[in-house]
The first five atom37 places (N, CA, C, CB, O) and aatype in JSON, in Angstrom:
{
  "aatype": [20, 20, 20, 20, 20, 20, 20, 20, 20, 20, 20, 20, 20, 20, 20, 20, 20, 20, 20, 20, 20, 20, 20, 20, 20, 20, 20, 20, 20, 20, 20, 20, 20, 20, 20, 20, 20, 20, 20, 20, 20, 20, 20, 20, 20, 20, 20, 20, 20, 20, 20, 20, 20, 20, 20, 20, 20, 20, 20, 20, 20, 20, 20, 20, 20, 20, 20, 20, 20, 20, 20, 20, 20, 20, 20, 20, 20, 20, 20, 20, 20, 20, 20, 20, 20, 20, 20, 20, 20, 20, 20, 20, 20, 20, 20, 20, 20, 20, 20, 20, 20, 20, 20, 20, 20, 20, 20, 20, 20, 20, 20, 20, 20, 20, 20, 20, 20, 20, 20, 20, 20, 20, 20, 20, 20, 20, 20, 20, 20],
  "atom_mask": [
    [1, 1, 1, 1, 1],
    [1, 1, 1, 1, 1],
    [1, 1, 1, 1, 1],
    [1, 1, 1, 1, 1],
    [1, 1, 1, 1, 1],
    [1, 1, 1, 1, 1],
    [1, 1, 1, 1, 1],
    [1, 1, 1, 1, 1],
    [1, 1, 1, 1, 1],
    [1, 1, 1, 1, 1],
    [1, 1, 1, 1, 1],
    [1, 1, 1, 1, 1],
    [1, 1, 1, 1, 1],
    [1, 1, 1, 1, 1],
    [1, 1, 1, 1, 1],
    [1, 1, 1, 1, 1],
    [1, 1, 1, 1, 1],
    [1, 1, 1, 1, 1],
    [1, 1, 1, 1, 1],
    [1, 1, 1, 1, 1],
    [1, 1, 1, 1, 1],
    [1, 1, 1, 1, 1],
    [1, 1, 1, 1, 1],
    [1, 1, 1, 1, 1],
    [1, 1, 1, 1, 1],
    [1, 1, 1, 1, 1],
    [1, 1, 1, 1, 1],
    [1, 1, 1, 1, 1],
    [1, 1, 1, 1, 1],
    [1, 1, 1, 1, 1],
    [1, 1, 1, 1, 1],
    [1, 1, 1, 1, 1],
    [1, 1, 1, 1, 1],
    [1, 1, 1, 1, 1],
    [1, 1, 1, 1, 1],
    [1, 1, 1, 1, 1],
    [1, 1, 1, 1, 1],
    [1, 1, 1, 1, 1],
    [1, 1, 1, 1, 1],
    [1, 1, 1, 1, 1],
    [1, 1, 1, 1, 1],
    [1, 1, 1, 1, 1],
    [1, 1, 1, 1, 1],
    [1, 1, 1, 1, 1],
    [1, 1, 1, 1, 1],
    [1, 1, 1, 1, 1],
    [1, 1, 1, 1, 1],
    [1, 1, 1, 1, 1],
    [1, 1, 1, 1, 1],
    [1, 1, 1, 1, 1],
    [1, 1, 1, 1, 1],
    [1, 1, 1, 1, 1],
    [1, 1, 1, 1, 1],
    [1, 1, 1, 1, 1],
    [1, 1, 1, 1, 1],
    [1, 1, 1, 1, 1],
    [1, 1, 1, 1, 1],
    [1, 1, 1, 1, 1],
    [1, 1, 1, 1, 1],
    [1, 1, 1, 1, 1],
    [1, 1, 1, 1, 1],
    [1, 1, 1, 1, 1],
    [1, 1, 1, 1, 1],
    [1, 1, 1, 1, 1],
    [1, 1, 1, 1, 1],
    [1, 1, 1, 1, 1],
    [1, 1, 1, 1, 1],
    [1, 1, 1, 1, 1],
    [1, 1, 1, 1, 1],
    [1, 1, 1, 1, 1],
    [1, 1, 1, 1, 1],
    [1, 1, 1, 1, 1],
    [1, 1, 1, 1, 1],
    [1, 1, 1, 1, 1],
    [1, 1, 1, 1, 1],
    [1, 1, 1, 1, 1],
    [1, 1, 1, 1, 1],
    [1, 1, 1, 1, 1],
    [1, 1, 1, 1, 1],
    [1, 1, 1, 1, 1],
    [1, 1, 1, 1, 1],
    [1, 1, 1, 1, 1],
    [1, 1, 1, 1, 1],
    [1, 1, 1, 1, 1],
    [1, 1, 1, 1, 1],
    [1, 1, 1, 1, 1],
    [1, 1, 1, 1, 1],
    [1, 1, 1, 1, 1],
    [1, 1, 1, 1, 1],
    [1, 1, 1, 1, 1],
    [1, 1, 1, 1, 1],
    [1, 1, 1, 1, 1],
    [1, 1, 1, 1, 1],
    [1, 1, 1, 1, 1],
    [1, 1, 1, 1, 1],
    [1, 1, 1, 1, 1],
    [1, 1, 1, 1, 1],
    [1, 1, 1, 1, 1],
    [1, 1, 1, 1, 1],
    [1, 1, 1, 1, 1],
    [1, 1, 1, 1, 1],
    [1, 1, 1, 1, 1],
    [1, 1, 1, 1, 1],
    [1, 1, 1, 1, 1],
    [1, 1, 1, 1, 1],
    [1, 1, 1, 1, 1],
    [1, 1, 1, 1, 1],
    [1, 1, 1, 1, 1],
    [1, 1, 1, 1, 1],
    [1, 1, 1, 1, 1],
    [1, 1, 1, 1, 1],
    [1, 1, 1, 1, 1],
    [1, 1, 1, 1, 1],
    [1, 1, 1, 1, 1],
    [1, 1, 1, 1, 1],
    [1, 1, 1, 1, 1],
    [1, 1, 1, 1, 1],
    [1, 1, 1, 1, 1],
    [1, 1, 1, 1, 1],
    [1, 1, 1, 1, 1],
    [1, 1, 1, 1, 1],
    [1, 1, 1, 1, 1],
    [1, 1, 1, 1, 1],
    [1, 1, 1, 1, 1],
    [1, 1, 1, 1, 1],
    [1, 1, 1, 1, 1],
    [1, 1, 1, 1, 1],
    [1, 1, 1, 1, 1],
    [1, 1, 1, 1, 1]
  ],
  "atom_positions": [
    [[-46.97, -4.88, -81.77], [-48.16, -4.9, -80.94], [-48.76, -6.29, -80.93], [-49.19, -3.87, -81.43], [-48.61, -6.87, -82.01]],
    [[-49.41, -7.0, -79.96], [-50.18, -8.08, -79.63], [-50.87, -8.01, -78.68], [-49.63, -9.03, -79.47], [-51.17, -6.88, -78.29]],
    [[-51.34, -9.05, -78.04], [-51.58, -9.23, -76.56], [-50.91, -9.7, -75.83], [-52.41, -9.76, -76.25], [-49.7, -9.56, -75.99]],
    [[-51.45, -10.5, -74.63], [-50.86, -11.09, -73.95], [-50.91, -12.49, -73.85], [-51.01, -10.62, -73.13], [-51.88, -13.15, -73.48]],
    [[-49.61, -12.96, -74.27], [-49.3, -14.66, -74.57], [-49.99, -15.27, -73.51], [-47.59, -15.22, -74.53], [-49.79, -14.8, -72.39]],
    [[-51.04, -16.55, -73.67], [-51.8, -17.37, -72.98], [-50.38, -17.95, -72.46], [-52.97, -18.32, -73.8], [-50.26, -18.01, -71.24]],
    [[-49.38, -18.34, -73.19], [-48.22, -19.44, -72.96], [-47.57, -18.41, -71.39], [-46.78, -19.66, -74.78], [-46.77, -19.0, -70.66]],
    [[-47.91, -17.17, -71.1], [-47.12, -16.89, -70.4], [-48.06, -17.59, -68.62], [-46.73, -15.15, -70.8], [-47.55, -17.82, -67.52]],
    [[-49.05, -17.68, -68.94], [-49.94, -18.31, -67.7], [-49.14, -20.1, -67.43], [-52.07, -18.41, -68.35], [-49.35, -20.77, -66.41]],
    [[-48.51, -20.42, -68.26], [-47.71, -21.78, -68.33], [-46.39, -21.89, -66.83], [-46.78, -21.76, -70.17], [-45.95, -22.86, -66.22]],
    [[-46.14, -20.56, -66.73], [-45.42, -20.61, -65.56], [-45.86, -20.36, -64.17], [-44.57, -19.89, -65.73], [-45.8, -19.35, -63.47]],
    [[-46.29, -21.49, -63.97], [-47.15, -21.7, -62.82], [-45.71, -20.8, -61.43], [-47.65, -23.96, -62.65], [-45.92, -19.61, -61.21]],
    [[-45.17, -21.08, -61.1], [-44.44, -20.27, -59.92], [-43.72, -18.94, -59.95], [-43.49, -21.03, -59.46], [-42.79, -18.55, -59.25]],
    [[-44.58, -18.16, -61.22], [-44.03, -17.09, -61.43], [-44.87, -16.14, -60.48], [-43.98, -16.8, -62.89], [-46.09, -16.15, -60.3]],
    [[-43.8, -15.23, -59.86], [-44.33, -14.57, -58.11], [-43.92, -12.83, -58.91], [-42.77, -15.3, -55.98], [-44.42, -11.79, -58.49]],
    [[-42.98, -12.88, -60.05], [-43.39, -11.03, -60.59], [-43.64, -11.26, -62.21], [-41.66, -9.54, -60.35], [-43.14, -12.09, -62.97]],
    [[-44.75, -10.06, -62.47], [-44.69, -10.03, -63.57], [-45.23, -8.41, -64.06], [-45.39, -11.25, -64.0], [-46.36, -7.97, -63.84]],
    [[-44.27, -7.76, -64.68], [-44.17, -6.54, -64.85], [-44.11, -6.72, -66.49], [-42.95, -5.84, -64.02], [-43.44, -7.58, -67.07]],
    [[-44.91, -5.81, -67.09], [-44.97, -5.83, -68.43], [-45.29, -4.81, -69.4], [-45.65, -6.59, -68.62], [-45.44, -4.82, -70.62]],
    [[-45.36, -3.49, -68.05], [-45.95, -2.32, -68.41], [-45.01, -1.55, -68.98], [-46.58, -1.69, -67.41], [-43.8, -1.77, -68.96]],
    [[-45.75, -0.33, -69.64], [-44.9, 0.35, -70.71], [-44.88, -0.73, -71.34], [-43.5, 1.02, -70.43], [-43.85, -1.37, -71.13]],
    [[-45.69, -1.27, -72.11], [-45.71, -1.63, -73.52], [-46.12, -1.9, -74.42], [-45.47, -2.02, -73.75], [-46.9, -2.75, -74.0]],
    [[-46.29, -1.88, -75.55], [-46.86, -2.17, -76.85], [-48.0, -2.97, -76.99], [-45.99, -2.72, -77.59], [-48.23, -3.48, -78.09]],
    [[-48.81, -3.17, -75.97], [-49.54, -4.42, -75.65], [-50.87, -4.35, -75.62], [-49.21, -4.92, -74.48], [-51.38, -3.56, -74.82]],
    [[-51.89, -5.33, -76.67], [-53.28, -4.36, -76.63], [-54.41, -5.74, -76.29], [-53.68, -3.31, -78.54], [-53.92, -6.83, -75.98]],
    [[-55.2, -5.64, -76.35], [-55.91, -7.07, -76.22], [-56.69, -6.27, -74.72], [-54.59, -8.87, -75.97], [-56.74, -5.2, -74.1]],
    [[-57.28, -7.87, -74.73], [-57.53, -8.13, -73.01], [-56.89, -8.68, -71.93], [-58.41, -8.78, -72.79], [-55.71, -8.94, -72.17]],
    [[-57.28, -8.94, -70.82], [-56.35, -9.54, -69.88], [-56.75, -11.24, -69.97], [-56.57, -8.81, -68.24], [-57.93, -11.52, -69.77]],
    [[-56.05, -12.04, -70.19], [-56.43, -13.74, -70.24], [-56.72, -13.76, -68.86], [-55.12, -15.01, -70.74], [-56.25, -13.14, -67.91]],
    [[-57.82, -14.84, -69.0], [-58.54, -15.49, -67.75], [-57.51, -16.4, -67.74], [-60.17, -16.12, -67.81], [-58.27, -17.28, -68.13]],
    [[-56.72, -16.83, -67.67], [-55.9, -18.2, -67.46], [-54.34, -16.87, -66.11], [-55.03, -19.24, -69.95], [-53.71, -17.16, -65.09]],
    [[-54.38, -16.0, -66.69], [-53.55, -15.14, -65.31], [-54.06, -15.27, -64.12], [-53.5, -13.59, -65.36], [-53.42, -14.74, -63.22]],
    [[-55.36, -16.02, -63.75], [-56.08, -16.05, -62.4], [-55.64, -17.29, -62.01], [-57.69, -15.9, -62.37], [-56.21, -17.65, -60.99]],
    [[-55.03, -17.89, -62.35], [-54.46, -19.45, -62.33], [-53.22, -19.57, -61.9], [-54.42, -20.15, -63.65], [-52.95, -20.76, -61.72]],
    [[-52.25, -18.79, -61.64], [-50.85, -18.57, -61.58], [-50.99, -18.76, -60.01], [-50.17, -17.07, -62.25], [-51.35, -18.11, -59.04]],
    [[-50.59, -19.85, -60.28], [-50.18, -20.17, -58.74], [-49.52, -20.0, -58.05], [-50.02, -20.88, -58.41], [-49.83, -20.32, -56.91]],
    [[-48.21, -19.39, -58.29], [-47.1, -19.1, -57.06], [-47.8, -17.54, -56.9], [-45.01, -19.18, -57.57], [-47.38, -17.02, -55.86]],
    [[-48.66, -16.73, -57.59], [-49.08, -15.9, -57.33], [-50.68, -15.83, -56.38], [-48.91, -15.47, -58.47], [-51.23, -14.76, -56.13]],
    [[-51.1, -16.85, -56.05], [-52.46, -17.45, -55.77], [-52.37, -17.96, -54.31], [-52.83, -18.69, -56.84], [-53.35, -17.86, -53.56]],
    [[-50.97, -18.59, -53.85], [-50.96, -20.04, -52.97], [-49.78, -19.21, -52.65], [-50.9, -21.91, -53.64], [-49.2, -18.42, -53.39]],
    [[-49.47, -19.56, -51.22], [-48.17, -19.49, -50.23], [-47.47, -20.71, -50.36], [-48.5, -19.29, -48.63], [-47.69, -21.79, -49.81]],
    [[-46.09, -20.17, -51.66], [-45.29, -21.63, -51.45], [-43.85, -21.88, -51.11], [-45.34, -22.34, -52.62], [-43.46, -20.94, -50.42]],
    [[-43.17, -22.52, -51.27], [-42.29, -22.44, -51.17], [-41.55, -22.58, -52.14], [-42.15, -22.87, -50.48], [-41.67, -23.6, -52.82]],
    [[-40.45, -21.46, -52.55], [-39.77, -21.6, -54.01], [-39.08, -22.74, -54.04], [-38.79, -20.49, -54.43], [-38.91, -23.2, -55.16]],
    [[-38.56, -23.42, -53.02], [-37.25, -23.99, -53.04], [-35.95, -23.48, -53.65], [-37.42, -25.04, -53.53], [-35.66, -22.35, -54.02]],
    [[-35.19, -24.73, -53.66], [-33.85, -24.07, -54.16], [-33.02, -22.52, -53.32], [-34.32, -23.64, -55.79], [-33.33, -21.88, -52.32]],
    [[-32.14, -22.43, -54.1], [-31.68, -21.24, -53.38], [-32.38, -19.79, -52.78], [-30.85, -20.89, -54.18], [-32.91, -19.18, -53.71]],
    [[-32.52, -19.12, -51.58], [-33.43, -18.03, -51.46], [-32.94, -16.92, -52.4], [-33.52, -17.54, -49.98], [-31.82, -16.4, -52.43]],
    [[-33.98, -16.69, -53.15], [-33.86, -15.36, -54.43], [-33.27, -14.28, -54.09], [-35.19, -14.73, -54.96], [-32.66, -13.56, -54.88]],
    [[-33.43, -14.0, -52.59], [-33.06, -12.64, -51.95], [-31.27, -12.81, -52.15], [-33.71, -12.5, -50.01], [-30.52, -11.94, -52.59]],
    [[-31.0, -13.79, -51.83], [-29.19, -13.49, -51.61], [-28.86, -13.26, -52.86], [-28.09, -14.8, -51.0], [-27.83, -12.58, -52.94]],
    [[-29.59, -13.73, -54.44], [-29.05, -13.4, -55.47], [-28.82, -11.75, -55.93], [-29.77, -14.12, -56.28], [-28.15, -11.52, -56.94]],
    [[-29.41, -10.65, -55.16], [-29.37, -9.71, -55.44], [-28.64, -8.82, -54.3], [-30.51, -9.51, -55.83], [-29.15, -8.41, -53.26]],
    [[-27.55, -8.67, -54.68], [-26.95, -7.74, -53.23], [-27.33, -6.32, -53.13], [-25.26, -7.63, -53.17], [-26.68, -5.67, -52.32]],
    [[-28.43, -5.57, -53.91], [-28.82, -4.35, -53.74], [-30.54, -4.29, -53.11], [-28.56, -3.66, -55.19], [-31.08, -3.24, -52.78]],
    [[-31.19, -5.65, -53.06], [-32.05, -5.92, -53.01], [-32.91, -5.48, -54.2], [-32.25, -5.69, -51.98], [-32.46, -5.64, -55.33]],
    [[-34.31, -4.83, -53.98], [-34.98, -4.68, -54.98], [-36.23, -3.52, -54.36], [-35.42, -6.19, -55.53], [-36.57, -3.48, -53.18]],
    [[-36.68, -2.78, -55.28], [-37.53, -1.6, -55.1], [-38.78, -1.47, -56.21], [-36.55, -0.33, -55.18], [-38.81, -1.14, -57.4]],
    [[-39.98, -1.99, -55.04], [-41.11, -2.23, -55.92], [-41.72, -0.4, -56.34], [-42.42, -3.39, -54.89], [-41.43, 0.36, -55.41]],
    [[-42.19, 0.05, -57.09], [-43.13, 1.65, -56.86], [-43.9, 1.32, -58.01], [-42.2, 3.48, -57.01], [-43.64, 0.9, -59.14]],
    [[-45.16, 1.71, -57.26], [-46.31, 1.86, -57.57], [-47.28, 3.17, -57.49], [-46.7, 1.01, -57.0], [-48.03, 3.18, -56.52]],
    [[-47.34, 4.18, -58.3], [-47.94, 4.87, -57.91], [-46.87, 6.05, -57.39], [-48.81, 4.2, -57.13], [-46.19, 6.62, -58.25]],
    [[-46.74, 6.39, -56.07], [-46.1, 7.26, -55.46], [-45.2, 6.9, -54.14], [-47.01, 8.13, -55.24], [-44.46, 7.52, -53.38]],
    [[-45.9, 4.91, -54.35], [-45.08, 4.66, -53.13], [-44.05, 3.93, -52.74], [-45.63, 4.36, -52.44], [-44.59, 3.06, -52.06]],
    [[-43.14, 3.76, -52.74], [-41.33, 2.85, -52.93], [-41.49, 1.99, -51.6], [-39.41, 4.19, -52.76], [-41.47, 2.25, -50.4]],
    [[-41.66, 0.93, -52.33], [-41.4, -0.45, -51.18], [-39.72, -1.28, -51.22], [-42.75, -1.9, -51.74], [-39.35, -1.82, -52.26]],
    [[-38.99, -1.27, -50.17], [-38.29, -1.79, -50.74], [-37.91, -3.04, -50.17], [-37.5, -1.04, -50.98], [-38.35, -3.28, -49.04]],
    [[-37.01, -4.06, -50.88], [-36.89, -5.39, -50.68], [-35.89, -6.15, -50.06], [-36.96, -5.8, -51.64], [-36.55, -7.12, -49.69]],
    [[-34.86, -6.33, -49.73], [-33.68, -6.52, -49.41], [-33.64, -8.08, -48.76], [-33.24, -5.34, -48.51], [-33.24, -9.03, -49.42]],
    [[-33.97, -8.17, -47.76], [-34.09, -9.54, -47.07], [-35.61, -10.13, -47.47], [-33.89, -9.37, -45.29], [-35.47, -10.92, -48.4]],
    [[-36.78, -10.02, -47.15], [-37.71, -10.89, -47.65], [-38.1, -10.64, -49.43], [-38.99, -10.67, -46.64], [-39.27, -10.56, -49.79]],
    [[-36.99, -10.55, -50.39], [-37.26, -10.29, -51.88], [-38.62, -11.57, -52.03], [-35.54, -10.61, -53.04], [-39.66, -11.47, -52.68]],
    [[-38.17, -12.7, -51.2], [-38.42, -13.91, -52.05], [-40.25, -13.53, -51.85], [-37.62, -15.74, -51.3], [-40.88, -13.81, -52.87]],
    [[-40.81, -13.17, -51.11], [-41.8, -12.66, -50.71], [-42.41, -11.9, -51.46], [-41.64, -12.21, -49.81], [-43.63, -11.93, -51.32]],
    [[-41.98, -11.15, -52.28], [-42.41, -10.15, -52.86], [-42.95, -11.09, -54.57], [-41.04, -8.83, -52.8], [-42.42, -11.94, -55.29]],
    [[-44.19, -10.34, -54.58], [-45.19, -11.24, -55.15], [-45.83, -9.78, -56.19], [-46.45, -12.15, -53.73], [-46.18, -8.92, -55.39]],
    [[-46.01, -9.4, -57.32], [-46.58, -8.55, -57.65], [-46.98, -8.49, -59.59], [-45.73, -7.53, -56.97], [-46.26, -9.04, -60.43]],
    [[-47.8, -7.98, -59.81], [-48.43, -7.69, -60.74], [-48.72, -6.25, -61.58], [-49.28, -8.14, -60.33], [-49.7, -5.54, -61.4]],
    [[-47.52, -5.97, -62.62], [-47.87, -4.29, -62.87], [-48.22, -4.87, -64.56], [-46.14, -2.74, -62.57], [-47.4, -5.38, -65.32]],
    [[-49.94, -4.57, -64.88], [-50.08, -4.12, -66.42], [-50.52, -3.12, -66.42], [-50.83, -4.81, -67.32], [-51.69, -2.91, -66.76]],
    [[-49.75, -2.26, -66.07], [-49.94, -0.6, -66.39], [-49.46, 0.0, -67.57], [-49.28, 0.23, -65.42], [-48.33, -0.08, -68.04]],
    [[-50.53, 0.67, -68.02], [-49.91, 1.66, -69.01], [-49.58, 0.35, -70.39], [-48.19, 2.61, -68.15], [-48.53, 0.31, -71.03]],
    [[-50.47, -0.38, -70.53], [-49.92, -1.19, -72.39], [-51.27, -1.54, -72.91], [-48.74, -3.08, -72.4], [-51.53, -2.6, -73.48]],
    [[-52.21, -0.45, -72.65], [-53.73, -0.82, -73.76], [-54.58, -1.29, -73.39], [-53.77, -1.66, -74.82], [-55.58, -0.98, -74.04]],
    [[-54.79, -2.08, -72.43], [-55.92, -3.39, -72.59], [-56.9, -2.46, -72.01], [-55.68, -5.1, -71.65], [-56.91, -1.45, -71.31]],
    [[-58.01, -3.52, -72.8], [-59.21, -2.81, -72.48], [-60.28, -4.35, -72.36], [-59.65, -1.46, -73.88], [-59.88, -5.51, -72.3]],
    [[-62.04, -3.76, -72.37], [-62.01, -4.99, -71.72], [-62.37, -4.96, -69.84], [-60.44, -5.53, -72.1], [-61.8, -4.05, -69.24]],
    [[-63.12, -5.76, -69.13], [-63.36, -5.84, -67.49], [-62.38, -5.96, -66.85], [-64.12, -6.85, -66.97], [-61.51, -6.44, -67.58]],
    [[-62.0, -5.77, -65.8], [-61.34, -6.91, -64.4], [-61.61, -7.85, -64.23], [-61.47, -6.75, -63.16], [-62.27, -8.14, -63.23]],
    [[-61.25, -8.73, -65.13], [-61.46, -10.29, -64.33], [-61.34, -10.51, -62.98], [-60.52, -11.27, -64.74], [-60.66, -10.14, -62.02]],
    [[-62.41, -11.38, -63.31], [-62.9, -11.97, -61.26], [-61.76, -13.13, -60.87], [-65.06, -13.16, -61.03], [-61.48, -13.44, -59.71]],
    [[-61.14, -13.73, -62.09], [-60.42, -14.61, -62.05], [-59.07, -14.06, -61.31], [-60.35, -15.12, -63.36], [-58.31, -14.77, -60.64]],
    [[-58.94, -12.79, -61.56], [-57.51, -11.77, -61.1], [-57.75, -11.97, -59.49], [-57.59, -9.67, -61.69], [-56.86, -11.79, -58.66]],
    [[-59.11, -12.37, -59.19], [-59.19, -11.99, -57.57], [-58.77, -13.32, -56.48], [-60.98, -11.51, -57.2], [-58.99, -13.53, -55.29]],
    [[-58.16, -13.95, -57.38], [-57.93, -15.7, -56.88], [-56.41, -15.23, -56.91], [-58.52, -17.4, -58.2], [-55.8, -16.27, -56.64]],
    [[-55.63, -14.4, -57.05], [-54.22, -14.22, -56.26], [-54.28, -14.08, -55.25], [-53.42, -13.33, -56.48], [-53.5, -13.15, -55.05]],
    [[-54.68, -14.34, -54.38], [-54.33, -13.99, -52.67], [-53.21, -13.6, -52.52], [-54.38, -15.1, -51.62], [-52.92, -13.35, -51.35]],
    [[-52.39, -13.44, -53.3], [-50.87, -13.52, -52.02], [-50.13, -12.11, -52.86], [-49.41, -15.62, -52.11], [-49.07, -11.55, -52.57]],
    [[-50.84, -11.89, -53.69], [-50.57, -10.56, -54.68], [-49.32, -9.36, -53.66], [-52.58, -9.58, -55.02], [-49.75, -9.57, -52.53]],
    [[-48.54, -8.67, -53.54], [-48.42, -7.66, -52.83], [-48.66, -6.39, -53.45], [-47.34, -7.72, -52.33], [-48.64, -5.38, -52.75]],
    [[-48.9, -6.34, -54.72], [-48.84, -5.26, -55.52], [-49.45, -5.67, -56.75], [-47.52, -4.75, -55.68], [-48.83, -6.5, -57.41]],
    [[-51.08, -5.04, -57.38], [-51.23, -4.88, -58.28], [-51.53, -3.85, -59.28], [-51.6, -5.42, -58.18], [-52.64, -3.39, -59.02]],
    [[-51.13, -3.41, -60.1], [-51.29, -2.47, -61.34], [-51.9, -2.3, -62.15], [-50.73, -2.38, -61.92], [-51.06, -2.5, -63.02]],
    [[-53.17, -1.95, -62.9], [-53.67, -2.0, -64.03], [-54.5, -0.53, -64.35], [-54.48, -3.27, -64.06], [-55.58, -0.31, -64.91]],
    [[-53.28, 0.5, -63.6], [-53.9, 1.49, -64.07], [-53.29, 2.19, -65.63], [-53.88, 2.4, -62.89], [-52.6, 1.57, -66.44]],
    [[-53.58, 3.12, -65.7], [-53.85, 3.89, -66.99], [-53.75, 2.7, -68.58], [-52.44, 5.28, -67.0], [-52.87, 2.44, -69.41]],
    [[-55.06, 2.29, -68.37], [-55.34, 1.24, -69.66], [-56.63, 1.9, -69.73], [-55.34, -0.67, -69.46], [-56.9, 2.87, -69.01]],
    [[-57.61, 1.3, -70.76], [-58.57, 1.51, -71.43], [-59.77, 0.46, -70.47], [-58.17, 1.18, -73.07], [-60.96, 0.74, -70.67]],
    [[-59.56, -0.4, -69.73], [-60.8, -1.11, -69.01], [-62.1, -0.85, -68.74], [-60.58, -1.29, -68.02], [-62.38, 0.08, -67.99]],
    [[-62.98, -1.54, -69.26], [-64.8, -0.61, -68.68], [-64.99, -2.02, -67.89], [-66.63, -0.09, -70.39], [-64.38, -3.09, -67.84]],
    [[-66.34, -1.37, -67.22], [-67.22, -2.07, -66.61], [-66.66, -2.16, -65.12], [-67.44, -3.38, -67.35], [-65.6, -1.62, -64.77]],
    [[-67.42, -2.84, -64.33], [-67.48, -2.53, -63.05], [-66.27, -3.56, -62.4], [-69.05, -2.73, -62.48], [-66.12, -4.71, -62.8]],
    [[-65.4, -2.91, -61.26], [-64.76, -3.36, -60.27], [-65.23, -4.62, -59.79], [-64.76, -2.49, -59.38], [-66.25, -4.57, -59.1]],
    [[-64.59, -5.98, -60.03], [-65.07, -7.38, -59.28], [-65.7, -7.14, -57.71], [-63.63, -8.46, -59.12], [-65.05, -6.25, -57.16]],
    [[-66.52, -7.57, -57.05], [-66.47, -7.36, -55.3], [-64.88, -8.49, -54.9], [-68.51, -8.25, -54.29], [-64.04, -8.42, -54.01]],
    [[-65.04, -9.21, -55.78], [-63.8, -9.8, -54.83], [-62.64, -9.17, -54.36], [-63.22, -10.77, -55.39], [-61.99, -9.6, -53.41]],
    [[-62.34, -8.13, -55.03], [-61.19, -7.63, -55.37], [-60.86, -7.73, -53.78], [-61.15, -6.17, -56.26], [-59.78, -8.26, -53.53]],
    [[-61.44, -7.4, -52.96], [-61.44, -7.19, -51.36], [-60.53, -8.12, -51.16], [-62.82, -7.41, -50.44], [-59.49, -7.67, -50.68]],
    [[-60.54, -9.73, -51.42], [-60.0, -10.84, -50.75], [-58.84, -10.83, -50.83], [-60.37, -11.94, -51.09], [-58.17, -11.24, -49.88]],
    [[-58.06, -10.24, -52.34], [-56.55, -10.1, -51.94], [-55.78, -9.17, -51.27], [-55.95, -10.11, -52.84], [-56.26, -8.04, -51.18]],
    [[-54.64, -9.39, -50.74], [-54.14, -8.8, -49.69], [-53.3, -8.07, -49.91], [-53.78, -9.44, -48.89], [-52.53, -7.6, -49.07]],
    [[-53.29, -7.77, -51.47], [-52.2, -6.46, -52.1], [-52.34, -5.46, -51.36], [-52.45, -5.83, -53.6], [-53.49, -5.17, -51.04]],
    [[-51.03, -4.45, -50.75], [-50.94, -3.46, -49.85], [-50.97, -2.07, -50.9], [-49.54, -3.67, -48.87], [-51.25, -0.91, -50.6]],
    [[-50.57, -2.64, -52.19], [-50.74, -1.6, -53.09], [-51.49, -2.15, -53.97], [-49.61, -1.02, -53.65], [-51.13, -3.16, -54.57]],
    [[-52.83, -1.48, -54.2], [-53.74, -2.15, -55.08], [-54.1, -0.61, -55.96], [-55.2, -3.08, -54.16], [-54.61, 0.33, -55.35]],
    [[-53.71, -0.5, -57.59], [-53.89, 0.36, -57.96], [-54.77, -0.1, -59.57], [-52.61, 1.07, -57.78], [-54.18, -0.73, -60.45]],
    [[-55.96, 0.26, -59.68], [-56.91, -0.1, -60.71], [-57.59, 1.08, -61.34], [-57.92, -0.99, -60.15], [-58.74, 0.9, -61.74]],
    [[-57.17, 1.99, -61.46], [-57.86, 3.16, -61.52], [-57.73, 3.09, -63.07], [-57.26, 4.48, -60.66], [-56.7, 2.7, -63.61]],
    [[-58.96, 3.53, -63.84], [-58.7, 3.74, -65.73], [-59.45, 4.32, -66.53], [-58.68, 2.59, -66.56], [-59.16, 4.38, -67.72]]
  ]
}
C-alpha cells in the first residue's frame, strides 16, 4: 500500500493512466493537474500509436465500451477508480481539457464537486463516491 508517486506527474506526455484496482491510499497529488499531454492538444510525434496495436483498444467506463482502432492516438483518459483515496477533487484535475475519460469513482472522496469540472470535455466523466 502507498499513494500515488509525485515522480509519476514527471511524465509530462503521458495521454493514459489507469491505476485502478489497486492497493493505493493517500490523496490525489496536485501536480496530476499539470500533465500536459493530458491538458494541451499535442502532437506525439514519432510513430502513430494506433498502428502499434492491430486489435486496437477498448476504453469502459462504467457501462459504456468505447472503442479505439484508428484514432487510439487520441484517446486521452484517466481511471483512479476503486484504490482508496480520499480527500477533495482537485480543481487542479480540471486543467485537463483534452481528458476523454475520467474515473474516480468508488473511492472514499468528501467535499464538494470543483465548478470547473464543466470545462473538460471528457465524454465519460464518472466521479461518483
Amino acid at each position: 500500500m502507498g499513494g500515488i508517486p509525485n515522480s509519476l506527474c514527471n511524465n509530462t506526455n503521458l495521454r493514459i493512466l489507469d491505476i485502478s484496482h489497486n492497493s493505493i491510499t493517500g490523496t490525489i497529488p496536485q501536480c496530476l493537474g499539470k500533465l500536459y499531454g493530458m491538458a494541451n492538444s499535442i502532437d506525439v510525434g514519432g510513430p502513430d500509436i494506433s498502428h502499434n496495436f492491430d486489435e486496437g483498444m477498448v476504453q469502459v467506463l462504467k457501462v459504456v465500451a468505447l472503442e479505439y482502432k484508428e484514432t487510439l492516438s487520441f484517446l486521452i483518459k484517466m481511471d483512479l477508480s476503486i484504490i482508496k483515496l480520499v480527500g477533495e477533487i482537485l480543481v487542479q484535475l480540471t486543467r485537463l481539457h483534452e481528458l476523454v475519460g475520467l474515473n474516480l469513482s468508488n473511492n472514499y472522496l468528501s467535499g464538494r464537486i470543483p465548478e470547473q469540472i464543466g470545462e473538460i470535455r471528457a465524454s465519460i466523466l464518472s466521479i461518483f463516491y
